[in-house]
Every structure is written in structure tokens, then in C-alpha cells.
Short mmCIF file of C-alpha atoms in Angstrom, two decimals:
data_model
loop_
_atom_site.label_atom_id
_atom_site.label_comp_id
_atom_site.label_asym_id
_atom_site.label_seq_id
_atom_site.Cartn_x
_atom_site.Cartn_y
_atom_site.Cartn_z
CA UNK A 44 15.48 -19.30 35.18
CA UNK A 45 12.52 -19.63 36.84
CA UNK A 46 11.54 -19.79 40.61
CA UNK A 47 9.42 -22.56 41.63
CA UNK A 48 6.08 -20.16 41.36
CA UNK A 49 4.23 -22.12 44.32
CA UNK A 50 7.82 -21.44 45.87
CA UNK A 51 9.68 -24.31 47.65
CA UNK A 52 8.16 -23.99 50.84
CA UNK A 53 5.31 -23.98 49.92
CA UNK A 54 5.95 -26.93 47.78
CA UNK A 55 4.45 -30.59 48.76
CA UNK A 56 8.51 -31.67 48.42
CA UNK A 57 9.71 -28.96 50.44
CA UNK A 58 7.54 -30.69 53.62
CA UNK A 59 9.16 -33.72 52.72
CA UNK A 60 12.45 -32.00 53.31
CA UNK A 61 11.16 -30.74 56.50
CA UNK A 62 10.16 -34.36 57.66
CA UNK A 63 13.29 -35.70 56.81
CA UNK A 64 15.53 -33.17 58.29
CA UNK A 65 13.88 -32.81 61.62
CA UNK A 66 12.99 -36.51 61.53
CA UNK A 67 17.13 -37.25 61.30
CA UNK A 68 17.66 -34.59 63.84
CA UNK A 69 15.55 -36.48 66.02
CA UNK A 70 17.06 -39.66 65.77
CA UNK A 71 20.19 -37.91 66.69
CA UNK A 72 18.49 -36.80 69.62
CA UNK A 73 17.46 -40.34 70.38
CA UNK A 74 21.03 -41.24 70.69
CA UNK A 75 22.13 -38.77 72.88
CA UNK A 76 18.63 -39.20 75.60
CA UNK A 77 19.64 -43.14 75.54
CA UNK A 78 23.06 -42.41 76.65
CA UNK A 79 22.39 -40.53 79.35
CA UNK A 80 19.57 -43.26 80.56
CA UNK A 81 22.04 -46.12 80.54
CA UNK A 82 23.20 -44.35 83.17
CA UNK A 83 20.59 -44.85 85.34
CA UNK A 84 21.26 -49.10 85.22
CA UNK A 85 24.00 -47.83 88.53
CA UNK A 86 20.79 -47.64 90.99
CA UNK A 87 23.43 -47.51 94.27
CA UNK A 88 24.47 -44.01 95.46
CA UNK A 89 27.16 -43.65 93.56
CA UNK A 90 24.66 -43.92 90.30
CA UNK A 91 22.71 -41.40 91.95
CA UNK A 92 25.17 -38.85 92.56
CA UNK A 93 26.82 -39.68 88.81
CA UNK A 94 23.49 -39.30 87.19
CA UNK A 95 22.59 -36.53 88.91
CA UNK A 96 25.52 -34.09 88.28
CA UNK A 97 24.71 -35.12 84.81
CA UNK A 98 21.35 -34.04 84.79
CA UNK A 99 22.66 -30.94 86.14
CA UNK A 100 24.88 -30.47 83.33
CA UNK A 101 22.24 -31.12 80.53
CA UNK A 102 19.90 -28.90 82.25
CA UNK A 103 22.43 -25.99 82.53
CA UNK A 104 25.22 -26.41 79.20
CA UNK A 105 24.86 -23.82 77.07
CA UNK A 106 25.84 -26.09 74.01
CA UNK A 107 23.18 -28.70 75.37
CA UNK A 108 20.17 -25.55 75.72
CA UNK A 109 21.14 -24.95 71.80
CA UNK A 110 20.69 -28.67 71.33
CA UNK A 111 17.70 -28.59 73.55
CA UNK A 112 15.34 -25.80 71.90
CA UNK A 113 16.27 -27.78 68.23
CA UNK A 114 14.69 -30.55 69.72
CA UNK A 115 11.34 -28.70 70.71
CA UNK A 116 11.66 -26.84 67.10
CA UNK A 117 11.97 -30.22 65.51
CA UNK A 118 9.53 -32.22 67.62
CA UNK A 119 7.23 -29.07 66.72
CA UNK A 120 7.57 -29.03 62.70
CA UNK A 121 7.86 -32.90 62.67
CA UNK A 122 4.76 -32.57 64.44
CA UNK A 123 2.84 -29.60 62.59
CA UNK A 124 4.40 -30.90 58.98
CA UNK A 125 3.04 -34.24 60.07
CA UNK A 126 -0.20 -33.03 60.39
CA UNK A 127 -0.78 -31.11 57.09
CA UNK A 128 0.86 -33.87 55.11
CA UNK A 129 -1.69 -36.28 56.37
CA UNK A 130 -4.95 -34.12 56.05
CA UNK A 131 -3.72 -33.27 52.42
CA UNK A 132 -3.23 -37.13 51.46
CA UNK A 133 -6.39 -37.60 53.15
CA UNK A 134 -8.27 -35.14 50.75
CA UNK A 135 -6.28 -36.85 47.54
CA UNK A 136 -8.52 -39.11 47.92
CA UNK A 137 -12.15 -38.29 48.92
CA UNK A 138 -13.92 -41.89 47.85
CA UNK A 139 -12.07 -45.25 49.19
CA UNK A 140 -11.52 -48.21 48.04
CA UNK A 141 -14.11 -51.23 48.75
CA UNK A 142 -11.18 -53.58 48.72
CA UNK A 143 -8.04 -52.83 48.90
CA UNK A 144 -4.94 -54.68 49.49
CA UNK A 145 -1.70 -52.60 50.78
CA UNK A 146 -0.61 -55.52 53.01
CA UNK A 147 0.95 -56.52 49.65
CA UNK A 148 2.79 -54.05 48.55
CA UNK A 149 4.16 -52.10 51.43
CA UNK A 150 4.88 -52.42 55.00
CA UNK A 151 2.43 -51.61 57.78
CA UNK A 152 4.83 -48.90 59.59
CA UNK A 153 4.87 -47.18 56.26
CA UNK A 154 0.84 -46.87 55.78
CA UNK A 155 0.64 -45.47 59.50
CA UNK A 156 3.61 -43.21 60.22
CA UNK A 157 0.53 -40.73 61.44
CA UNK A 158 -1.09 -43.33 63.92
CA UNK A 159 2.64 -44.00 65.20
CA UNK A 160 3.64 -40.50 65.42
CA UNK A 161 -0.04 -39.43 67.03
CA UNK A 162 0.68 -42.46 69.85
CA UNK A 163 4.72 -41.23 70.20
CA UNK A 164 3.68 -37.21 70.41
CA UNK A 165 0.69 -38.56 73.86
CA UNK A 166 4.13 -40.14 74.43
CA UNK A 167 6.40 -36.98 74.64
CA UNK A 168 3.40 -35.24 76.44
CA UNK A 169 2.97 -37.49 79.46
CA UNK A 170 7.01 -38.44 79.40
CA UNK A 171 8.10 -34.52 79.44
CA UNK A 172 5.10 -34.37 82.42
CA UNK A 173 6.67 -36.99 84.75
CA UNK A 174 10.33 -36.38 84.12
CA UNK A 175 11.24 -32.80 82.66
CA UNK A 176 8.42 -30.79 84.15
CA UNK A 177 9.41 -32.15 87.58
CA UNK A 178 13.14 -31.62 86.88
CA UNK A 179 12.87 -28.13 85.53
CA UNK A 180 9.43 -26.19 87.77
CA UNK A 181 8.63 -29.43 90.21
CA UNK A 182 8.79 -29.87 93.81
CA UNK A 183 12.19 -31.82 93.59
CA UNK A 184 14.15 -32.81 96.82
CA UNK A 185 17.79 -31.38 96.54
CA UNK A 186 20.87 -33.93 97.18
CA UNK A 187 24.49 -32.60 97.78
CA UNK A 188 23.31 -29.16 95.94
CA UNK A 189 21.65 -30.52 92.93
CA UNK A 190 18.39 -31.77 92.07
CA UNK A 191 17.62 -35.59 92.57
CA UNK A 192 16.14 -36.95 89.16
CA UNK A 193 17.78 -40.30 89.86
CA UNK A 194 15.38 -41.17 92.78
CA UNK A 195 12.45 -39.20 90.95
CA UNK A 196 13.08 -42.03 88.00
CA UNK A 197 13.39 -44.65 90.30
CA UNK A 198 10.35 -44.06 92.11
CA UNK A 199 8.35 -43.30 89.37
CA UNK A 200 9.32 -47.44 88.27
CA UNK A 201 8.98 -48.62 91.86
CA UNK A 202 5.42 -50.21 92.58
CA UNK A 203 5.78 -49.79 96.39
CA UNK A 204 5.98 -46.31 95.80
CA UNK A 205 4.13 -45.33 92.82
CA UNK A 206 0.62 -47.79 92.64
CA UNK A 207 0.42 -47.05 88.59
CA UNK A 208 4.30 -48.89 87.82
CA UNK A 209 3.30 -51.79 86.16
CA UNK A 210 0.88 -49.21 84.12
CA UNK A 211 3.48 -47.08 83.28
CA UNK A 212 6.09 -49.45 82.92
CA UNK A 213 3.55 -51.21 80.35
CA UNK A 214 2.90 -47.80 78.60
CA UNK A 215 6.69 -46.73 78.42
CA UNK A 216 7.26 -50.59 76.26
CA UNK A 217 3.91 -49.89 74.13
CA UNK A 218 5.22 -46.38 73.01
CA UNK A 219 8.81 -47.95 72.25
CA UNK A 220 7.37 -50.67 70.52
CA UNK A 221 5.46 -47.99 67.97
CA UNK A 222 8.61 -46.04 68.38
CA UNK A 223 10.53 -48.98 66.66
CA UNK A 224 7.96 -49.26 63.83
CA UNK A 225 8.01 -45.46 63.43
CA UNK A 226 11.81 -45.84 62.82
CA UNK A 227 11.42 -48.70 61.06
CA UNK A 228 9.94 -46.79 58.04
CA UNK A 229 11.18 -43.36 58.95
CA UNK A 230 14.78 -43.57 59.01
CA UNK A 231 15.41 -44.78 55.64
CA UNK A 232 12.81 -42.58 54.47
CA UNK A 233 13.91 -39.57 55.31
CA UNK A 234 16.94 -40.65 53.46
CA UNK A 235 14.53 -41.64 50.10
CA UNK A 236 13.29 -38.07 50.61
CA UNK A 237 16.08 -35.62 50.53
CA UNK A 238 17.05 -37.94 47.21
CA UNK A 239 19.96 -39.58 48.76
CA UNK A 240 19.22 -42.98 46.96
CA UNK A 241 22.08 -44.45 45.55
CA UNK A 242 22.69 -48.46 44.22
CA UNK A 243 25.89 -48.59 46.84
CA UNK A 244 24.50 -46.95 49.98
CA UNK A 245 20.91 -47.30 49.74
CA UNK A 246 20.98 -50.91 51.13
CA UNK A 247 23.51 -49.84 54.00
CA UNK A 248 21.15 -47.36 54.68
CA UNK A 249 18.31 -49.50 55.13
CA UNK A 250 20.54 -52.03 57.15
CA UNK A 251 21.58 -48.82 59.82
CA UNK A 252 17.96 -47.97 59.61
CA UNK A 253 16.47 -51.31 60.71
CA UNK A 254 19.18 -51.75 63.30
CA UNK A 255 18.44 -48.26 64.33
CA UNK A 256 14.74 -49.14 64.98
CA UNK A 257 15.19 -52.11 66.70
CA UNK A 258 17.93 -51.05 68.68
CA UNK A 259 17.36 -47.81 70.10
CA UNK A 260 13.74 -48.51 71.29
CA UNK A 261 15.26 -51.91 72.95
CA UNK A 262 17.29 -50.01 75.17
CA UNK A 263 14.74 -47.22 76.48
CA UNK A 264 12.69 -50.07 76.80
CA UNK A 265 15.07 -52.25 79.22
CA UNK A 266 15.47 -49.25 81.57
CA UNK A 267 11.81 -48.88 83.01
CA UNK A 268 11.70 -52.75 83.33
CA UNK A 269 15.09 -53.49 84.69
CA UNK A 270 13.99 -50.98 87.55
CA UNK A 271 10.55 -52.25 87.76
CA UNK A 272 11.50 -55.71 88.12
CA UNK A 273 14.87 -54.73 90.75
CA UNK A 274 12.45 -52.93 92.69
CA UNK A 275 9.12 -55.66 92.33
CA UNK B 14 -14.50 -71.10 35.48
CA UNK B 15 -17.69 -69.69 37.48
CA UNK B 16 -16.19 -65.91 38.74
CA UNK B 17 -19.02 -63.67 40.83
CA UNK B 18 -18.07 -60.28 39.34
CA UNK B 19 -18.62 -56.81 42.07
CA UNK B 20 -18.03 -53.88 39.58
CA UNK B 21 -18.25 -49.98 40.46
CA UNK B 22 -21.22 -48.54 38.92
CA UNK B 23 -21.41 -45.06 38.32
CA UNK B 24 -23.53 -43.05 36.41
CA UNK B 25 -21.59 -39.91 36.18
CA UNK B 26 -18.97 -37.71 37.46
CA UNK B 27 -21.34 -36.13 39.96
CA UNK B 28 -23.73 -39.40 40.86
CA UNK B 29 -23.13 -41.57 44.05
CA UNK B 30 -21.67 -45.22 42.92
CA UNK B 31 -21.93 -48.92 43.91
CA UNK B 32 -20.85 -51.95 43.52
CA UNK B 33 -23.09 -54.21 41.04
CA UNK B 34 -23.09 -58.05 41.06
CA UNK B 35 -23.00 -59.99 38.35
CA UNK B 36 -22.30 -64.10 38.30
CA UNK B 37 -19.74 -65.15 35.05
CA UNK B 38 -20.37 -68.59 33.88
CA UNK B 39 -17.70 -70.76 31.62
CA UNK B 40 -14.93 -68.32 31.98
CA UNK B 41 -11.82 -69.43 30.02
CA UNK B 42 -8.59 -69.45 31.92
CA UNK B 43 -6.93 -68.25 28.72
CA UNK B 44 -8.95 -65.01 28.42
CA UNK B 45 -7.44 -61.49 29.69
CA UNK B 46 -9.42 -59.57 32.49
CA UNK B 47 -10.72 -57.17 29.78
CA UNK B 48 -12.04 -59.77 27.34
CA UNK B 49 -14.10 -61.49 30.40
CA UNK B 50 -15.75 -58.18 30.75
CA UNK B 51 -16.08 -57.99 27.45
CA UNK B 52 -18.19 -61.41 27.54
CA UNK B 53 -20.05 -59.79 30.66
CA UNK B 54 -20.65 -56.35 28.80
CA UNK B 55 -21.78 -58.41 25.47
CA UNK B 56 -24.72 -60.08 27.37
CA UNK B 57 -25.72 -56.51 29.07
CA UNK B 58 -26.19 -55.52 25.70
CA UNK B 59 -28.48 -58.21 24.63
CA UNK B 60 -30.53 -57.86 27.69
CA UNK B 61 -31.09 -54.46 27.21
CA UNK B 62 -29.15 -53.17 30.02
CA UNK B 63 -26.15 -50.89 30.24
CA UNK B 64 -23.03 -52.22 29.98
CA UNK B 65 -19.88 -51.27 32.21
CA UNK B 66 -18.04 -48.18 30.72
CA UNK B 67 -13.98 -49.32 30.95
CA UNK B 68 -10.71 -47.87 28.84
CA UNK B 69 -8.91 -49.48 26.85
CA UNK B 70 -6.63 -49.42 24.16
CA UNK B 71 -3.79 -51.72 22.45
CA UNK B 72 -4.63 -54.25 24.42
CA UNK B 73 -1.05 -55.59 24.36
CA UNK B 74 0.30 -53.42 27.59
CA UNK B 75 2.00 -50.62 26.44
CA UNK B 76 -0.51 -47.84 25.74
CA UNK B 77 -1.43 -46.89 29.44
CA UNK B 78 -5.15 -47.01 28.32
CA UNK B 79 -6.51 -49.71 31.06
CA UNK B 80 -7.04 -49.17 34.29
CA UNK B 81 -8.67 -51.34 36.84
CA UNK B 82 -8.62 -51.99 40.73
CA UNK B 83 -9.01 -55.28 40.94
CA UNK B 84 -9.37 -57.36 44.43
CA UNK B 85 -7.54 -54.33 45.73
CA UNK B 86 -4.65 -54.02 43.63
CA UNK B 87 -4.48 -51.67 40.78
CA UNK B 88 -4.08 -53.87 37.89
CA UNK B 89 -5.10 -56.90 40.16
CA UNK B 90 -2.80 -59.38 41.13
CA UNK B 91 0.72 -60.53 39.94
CA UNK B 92 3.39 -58.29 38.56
CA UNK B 93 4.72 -55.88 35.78
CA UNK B 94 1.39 -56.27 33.73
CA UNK B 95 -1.75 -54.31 33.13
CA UNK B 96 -4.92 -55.38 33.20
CA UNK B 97 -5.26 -56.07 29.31
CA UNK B 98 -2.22 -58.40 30.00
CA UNK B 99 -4.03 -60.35 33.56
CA UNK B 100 -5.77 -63.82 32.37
CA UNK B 101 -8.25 -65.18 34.08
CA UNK B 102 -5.91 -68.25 35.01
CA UNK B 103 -4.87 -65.99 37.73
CA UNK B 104 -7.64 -66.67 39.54
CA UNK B 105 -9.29 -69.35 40.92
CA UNK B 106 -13.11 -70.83 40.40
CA UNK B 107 -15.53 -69.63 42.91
CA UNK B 108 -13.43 -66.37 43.20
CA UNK B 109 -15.46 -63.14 44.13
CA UNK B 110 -13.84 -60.68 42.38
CA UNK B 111 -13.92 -56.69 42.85
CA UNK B 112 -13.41 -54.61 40.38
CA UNK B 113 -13.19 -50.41 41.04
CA UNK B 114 -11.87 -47.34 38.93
CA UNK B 115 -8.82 -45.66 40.21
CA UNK B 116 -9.54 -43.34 42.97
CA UNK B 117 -8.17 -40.16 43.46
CA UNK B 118 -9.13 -36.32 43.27
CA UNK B 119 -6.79 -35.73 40.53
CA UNK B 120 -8.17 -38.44 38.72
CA UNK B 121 -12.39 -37.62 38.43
CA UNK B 122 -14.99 -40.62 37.76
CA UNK B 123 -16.05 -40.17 34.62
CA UNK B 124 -18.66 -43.24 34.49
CA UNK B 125 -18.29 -46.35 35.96
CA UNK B 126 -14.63 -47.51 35.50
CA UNK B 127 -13.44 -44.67 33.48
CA UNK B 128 -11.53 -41.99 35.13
CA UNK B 129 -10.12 -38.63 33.61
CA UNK B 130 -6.44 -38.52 33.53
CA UNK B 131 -5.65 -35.72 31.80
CA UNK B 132 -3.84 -34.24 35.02
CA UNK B 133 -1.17 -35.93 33.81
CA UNK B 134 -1.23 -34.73 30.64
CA UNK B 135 -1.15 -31.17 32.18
CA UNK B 136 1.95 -32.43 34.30
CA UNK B 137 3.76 -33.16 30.95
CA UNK B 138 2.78 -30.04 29.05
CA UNK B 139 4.33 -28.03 31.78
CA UNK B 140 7.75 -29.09 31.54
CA UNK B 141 7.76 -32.82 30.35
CA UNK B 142 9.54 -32.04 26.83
CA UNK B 143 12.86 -31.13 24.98
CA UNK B 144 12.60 -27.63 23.15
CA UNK B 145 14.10 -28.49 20.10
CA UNK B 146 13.04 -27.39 16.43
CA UNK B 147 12.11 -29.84 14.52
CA UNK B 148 11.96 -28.13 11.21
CA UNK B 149 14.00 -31.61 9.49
CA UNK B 150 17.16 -30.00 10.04
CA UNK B 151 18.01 -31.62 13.64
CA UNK B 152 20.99 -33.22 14.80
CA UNK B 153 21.58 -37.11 14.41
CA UNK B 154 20.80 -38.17 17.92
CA UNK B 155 23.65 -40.98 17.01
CA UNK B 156 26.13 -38.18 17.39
CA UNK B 157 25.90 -37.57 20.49
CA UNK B 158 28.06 -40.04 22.83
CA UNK B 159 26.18 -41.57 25.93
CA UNK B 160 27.19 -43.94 28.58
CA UNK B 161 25.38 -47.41 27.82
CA UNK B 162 24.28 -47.17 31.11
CA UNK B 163 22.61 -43.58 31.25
CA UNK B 164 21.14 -44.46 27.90
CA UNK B 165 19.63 -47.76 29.40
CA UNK B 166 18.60 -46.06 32.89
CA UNK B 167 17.09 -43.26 30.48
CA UNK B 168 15.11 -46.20 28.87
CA UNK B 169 14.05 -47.44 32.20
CA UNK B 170 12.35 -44.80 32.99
CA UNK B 171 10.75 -43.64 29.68
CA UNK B 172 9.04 -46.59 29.55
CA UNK B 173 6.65 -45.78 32.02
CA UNK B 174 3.04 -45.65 30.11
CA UNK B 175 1.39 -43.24 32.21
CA UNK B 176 -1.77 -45.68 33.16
CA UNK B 177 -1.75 -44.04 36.31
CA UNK B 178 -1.41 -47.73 38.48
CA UNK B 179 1.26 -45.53 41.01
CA UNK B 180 -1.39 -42.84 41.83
CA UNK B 181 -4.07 -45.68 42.38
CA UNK B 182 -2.22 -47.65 44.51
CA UNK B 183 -0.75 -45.19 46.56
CA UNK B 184 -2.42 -44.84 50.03
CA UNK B 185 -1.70 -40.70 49.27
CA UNK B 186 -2.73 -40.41 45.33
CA UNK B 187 0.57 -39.75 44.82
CA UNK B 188 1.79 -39.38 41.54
CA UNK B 189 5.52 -38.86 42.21
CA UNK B 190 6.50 -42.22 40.37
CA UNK B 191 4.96 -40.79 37.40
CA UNK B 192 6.33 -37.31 37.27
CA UNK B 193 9.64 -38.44 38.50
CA UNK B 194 10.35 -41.09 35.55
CA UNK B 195 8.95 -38.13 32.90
CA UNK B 196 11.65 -35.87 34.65
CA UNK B 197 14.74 -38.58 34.86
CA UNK B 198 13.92 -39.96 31.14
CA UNK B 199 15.04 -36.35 29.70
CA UNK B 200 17.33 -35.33 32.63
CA UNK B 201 19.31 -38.44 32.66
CA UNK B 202 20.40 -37.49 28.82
CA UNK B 203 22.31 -34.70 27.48
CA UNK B 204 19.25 -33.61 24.94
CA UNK B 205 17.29 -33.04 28.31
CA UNK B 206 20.30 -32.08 30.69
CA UNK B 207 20.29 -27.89 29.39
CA UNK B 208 16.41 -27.57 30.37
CA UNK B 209 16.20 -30.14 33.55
CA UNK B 210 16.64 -27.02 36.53
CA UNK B 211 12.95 -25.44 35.24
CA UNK B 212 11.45 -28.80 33.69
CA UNK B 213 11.35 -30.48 37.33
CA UNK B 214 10.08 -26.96 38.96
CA UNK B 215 7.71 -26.66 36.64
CA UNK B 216 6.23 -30.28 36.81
CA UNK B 217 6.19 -30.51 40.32
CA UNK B 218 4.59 -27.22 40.25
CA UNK B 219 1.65 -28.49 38.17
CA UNK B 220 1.58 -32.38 40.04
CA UNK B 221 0.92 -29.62 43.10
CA UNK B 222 -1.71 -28.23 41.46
CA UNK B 223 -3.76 -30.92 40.47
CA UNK B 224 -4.23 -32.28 44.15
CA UNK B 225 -2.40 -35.15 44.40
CA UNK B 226 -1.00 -36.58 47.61
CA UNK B 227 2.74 -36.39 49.04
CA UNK B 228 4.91 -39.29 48.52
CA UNK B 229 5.34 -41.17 51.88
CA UNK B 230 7.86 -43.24 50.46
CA UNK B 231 5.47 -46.76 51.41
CA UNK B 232 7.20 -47.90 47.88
CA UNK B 233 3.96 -49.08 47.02
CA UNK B 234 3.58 -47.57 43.50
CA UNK B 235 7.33 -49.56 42.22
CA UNK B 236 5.41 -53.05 43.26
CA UNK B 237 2.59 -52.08 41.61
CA UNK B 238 3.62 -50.43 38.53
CA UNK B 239 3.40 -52.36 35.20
CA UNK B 240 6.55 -51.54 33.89
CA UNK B 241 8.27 -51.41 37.45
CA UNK B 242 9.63 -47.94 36.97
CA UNK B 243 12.09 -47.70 40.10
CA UNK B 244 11.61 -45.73 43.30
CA UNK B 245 15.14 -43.98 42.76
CA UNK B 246 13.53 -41.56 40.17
CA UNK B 247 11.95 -40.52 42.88
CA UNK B 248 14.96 -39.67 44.73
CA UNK B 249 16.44 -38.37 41.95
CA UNK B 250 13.75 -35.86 41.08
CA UNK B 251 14.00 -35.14 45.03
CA UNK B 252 17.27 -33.95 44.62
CA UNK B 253 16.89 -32.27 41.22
CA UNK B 254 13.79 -29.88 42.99
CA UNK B 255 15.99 -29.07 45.69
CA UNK B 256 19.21 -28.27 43.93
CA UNK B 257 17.10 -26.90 41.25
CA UNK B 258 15.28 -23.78 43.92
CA UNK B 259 18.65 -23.59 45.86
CA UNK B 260 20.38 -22.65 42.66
CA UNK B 261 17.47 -20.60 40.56
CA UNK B 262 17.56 -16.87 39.86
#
């Protein structure tokens, strides 16, 4: 038999493969990042000190550092893959249409997964400046032996201390809300693109997968406003 | 009817095209898309001008020969027909309507509306066939036992015409709706089952080649093809090209 001769990964399916497994990944991710924000609804001391110990952990698990550098692999191929898929479709096409109509036959997330991911990636940038670049090399005030993140979140919402809240508060909902559209079409798609289509499961996929987008996004969104508001 | 027509005019493969206006008086409701521009290309003719270069065929939707963009969809509006098979009823008087060639890398301009699709042709020739000999002395396909429903999903997916509508539509030129029915029609049935590991390689391979887009699963191409081939041929020739290079020698 014979090998694929452009080979498969060089193949244009093979980067589909490599969306849809580090997209998935990522949405696993997702999960795990939300749970350890709900944590941050206990604002009192006793939040603090909980939340903190757990930042601790995450920052210092071995198991969790594994977890960790898949992320940034899978942030970084999502990313890169992203980016070759869309020049390539770009250049399938060198003269557009005068008119043309997509509105009626496919969603909008799914004609601008690249516009979503471009705003979510600024996202990741600025979000991994405030939060994990202070946690891990900032100047962070130390409480009962471990770093305070929970008071570096809370100030970062809190207008009396930081002038640019409502700003970022704003921001944080804008990049949840394309988050949300970016699952909308992603989840199921990654699904559609490692061939797991079946007549049975497709539609409970799609059900999880709108759920999923609507969901997850809902709750990082609630966090920066509950504190926003609490501390307005 | 009264229709104000924009069509893509283009010389040549090479030349820089436009759209060209032309007003369409008394248009019958009851005439297809191709017989108006018929009418319009009859009374070029007799003025002495050139008339619009279009394909088509059987005219009765099932050669794959027609091909228009028409107010942004590729066979214009409603669904599961081509444009030989779109009347005129379907639109309304006073309607401005554009008409454009497919557009994608894969598929050149020839002149005006006509586009070469013989990429696909290319696709099929590299894998898109059963090796049998055919010398008179085959097997009665009757023989062969197959589920009623492989033998009607088969079905579903062989009749795709090839008109190209998928690749037009598709915000990537993808032509993954096409190549993926061509590989389920054979794979899905026991005659095409002993050669379907190499066949998909091999036609994904040459799809690769000819510069069309990546599916982005927008599941535009299913709504817009004529013969609404299904987006799970797509999955299936998904899993086929990944099973298929996990297991090759």
C-alpha cells in the first residue's frame, strides 16, 4: 500500500486533525481555569486564603505543569495551524465574489473562526500579562507564605483601585462573548473533523457543543462583573 | 417580467473582468435561468455583439454541466436544483440580478461564465474508480448481498454530479463535499471496500494538489448542493484518511 505521498502532515486534513485535537484539548482546559475562578465568588479572607493555596498548588503540581505546557503547545499549534489554514483558503480563491450571500447558508461564527480566534489570542496576551506574568515573575505581596493572586484579581476589578475597571471589565465580556461564538462553531467541529459524525451522536454533540459555548463563557464572564459591581 | 441582468464579462483566462448590464424585457415566469439568457444571448447576436459564454448541458439537472453564481448563491436561490432547473418565477419583477462564474483557483476563468473543471476530473482519475476487468466476463453485481441501507447511502452519495456548486459556495474553495461522496459511493460497497485505504490517499492527495481550500466545516456546500449530498461523507472520508495513513505500509 501506498503512503499518502504529500504525507499526512503535510496533508490539508492532517491540520484539520491538529485543529480539532488541540481545539478539544482546549476546551478541556476551559473547564478546569473556570473551576478554579468560581472560587474567587468567596471575596472575604477565608476566599483569599482558599484561593490562594490553590493558586499555589496549580503553580507548583507536577501533574498540573504537564497539563500546563499542553496548554501553551496547544494554544501555540491552534494558533500557528490557524494561521496557515486561513492564508491557504485565502489564496483558493484569488478573485471574490461581487455578491455573495453566506448569511444563508451557514452561520456567522463559522465564516470567522479566524477574526474570533485573532480577538481571543490579543485576549490570552493581555489576560496572561495581568494575571500569570504577575503571579509567576511580578512584584506580588506574600500572605501567610504564599503569593496573593486573590487580592491581585480583585484589585485589578476594583475601580477605586485600578482607574481602567470598567475598561477591562468591558474587554474581559467582549472577548467571552467572541469566545462563545468561537465555541459555538468550534466544538462540534472539531468533532465533524476527526470524522466522528454519526446519525445517533452527532445531534448530542451539537446539543453539548452549544451548551458548551454558551455556558462556559457565561461564567468567566460573571466573575469580573460580580467583583466590579461588589466593589463599584 | 422586467429583470436588470449584471453578468461577469471576461474575455479570457488571463484578462481582467466586469460586470456588464443588460435590462430583460417580457421575461416569462415559466422560463429556466438558462433559457432567459438564452433570450438575452439571442439578441447579442443580432446586434452584432458578443454574447455571454455559459455551460451547459442536459438541461434537465443531472449532467453537472451548469454553473452559475447567481445573487450570491451558486445555483441562485432555492434548493436541490441547478441552474438549468431555476425558473424565473423565482424571482420577482424589478429584480437586479447578478450573475458570476464560480470562483476559485482550482477552477480557472475560461471566458465569461465558463470555468475549467477538469481538477476534478484529475481528483477522480487518481483514485475515484474500481479496478475491475471488464473483458464481459465480470461478476453479476446481483450476487453480491448488500444491506438496503449501504446500497441506498451508496446511492446518496453517487449521485453527486460534480457541477462543482460545493467548491463555489464554500468561503475556502473547498472541494471536500465532492471528493468525499466520490470516495464513500465506492467505499460504502463491497466492489469498492478492497481498494478504499489508497483510493482516499490518493484523492485527497490530488484535491491537495490542485489548490483548493480546507474544509472549515461552515456546512455551506450540503445547503447549497443540488443533489444535497450530506456533510457526513465528509466525516467519513475524515476518518477513512486517517485510519487509512495510521495503518499504511
Amino acid at each position: 500500500m501506498t503512503m499518502s505521498k504529500t504525507g499526512i502532515l503535510k496533508s490539508s486534513l492532517s491540520k484539520k486533525y491538529v485543529m480539532a485535537f488541540t481545539g478539544l484539548f482546549l476546551c478541556i482546559f476551559l473547564v478546569g481555569h473556570l473551576i478554579g475562578n468560581v472560587q474567587l465568588f468567596s471575596t472575604g479572607p477565608e476566599g483569599q486564603a482558599a484561593f490562594n493555596s490553590y493558586a499555589e498548588f496549580m503553580t507548583s503540581n507536577p501533574l498540573i505543569k504537564l497539563m500546563s505546557y499542553l496548554t501553551y503547545a496547544s494554544v501555540l499549534f491552534h494558533v500557528v495551524d490557524g494561521f496557515v489554514l486561513t492564508i491557504k483558503n485565502r489564496k483558493a480563491r484569488p478573485v471574490n465574489y461581487v455578491v455573495e450571500k453566506g448569511n444563508l447558508n451557514s452561520s456567522w461564527a463559522s465564516r470567522n473562526m479566524a477574526l474570533l480566534g485573532t480577538i481571543l489570542l490579543v485576549f490570552i496576551v493581555t489576560h496572561m500579562q495581568h494575571f500569570w506574568w504577575t503571579m509567576h515573575f511580578g512584584d506580588i505581596i506574600m500572605v501567610d507564605g504564599v503569593k496573593d493572586l486573590h487580592t491581585v484579581v480583585m484589585d485589578f476589578f476594583n475601580p477605586t483601585v485600578n482607574r481602567l475597571a470598567a475598561v477591562m471589565t468591558g474587554l474581559y465580556v467582549f472577548a467571552m462573548i467572541s469566545m462563545g461564538f468561537h465555541l459555538n462553531h468550534g466544538f462540534q467541529s472539531a468533532f465533524q473533523s476527526l470524522g466522528l459524525n454519526h446519525p445517533k451522536y452527532t445531534p448530542m454533540i451539537q446539543f453539548v457543543g452549544k451548551a458548551f459555548s454558551v455556558i462556559v463563557p457565561a461564567g468567566f464572564a460573571s466573575l469580573p462583573i460580580y467583583l466590579f459591581l461588589i466593589q463599584s | 417580467m422586467n429583470i436588470t441582468l449584471k453578468v461577469w464579462r471576461q474575455k479570457g483566462p488571463s484578462s481582467v473582468g466586469a460586470m456588464e448590464t443588460h435590462q430583460m424585457t417580457e421575461v416569462s415566469g415559466d422560463m429556466s435561468f438558462l433559457e432567459m439568457m438564452d433570450v438575452l444571448n439571442d439578441r447579442l447576436v443580432r446586434e452584432g455583439k458578443e454574447p455571454f459564454a455559459f455551460d451547459h448541458d442536459c438541461r434537465e439537472g443531472i449532467c453537472g454541466t451548469c454553473s452559475m453564481f447567481i445573487n450570491g448563491e451558486a445555483h441562485g436561490p432555492g434548493r436541490n436544483v441547478t441552474t438549468c432547473q431555476l425558473h424565473m418565477r423565482s424571482f420577482k419583477d424589478g429584480e437586479t440580478i447578478h450573475v458570476e462564474p464560480w470562483r476559485s483557483a482550482a477552477f480557472p476563468i475560461i471566458k465569461d461564465l465558463t470555468v475549467d473543471r477538469s481538477s476534478f476530473d484529475r481528483i477522480i482519475q487518481a483514485g475515484g474508480y474500481v479496478s475491475v476487468n471488464t473483458s464481459g466476463a465480470t461478476q453479476d453485481a446481483n450476487s453480491i448481498p448488500i444491506p438496503k441501507h449501504d446500497a441506498d447511502e451508496a446511492f446518496d452519495s453517487a449521485t453527486c454530479i460534480g457541477c462543482g456548486a460545493c467548491v463555489a459556495t464554500c468561503k475556502n474553495s473547498s472541494a471536500m463535499l465532492f471528493v468525499s461522496a466520490k470516495v464513500s459511493q465506492l467505499s460504502l460497497l463491497p466492489q469498492g471496500k478492497a481498494e478504499s485505504n489508497e483510493r482516499v490517499l490518493r484523492m485527497v492527495d490530488q484535491m491537495d494538489l490542485e489548490g483548493f481550500g480546507n474544509c472549515t466545516n461552515t456546512g455551506a456546500c450540503e445547503v447549497e448542493c443540488p443533489k444535497g449530498i450530506s456533510l457526513t461523507n465528509i466525516a467519513r472520508m475524515n476518518r477513512e484518511f486517517l485510519s487509512s495513513n495510521l495503518t499504511s505500509k
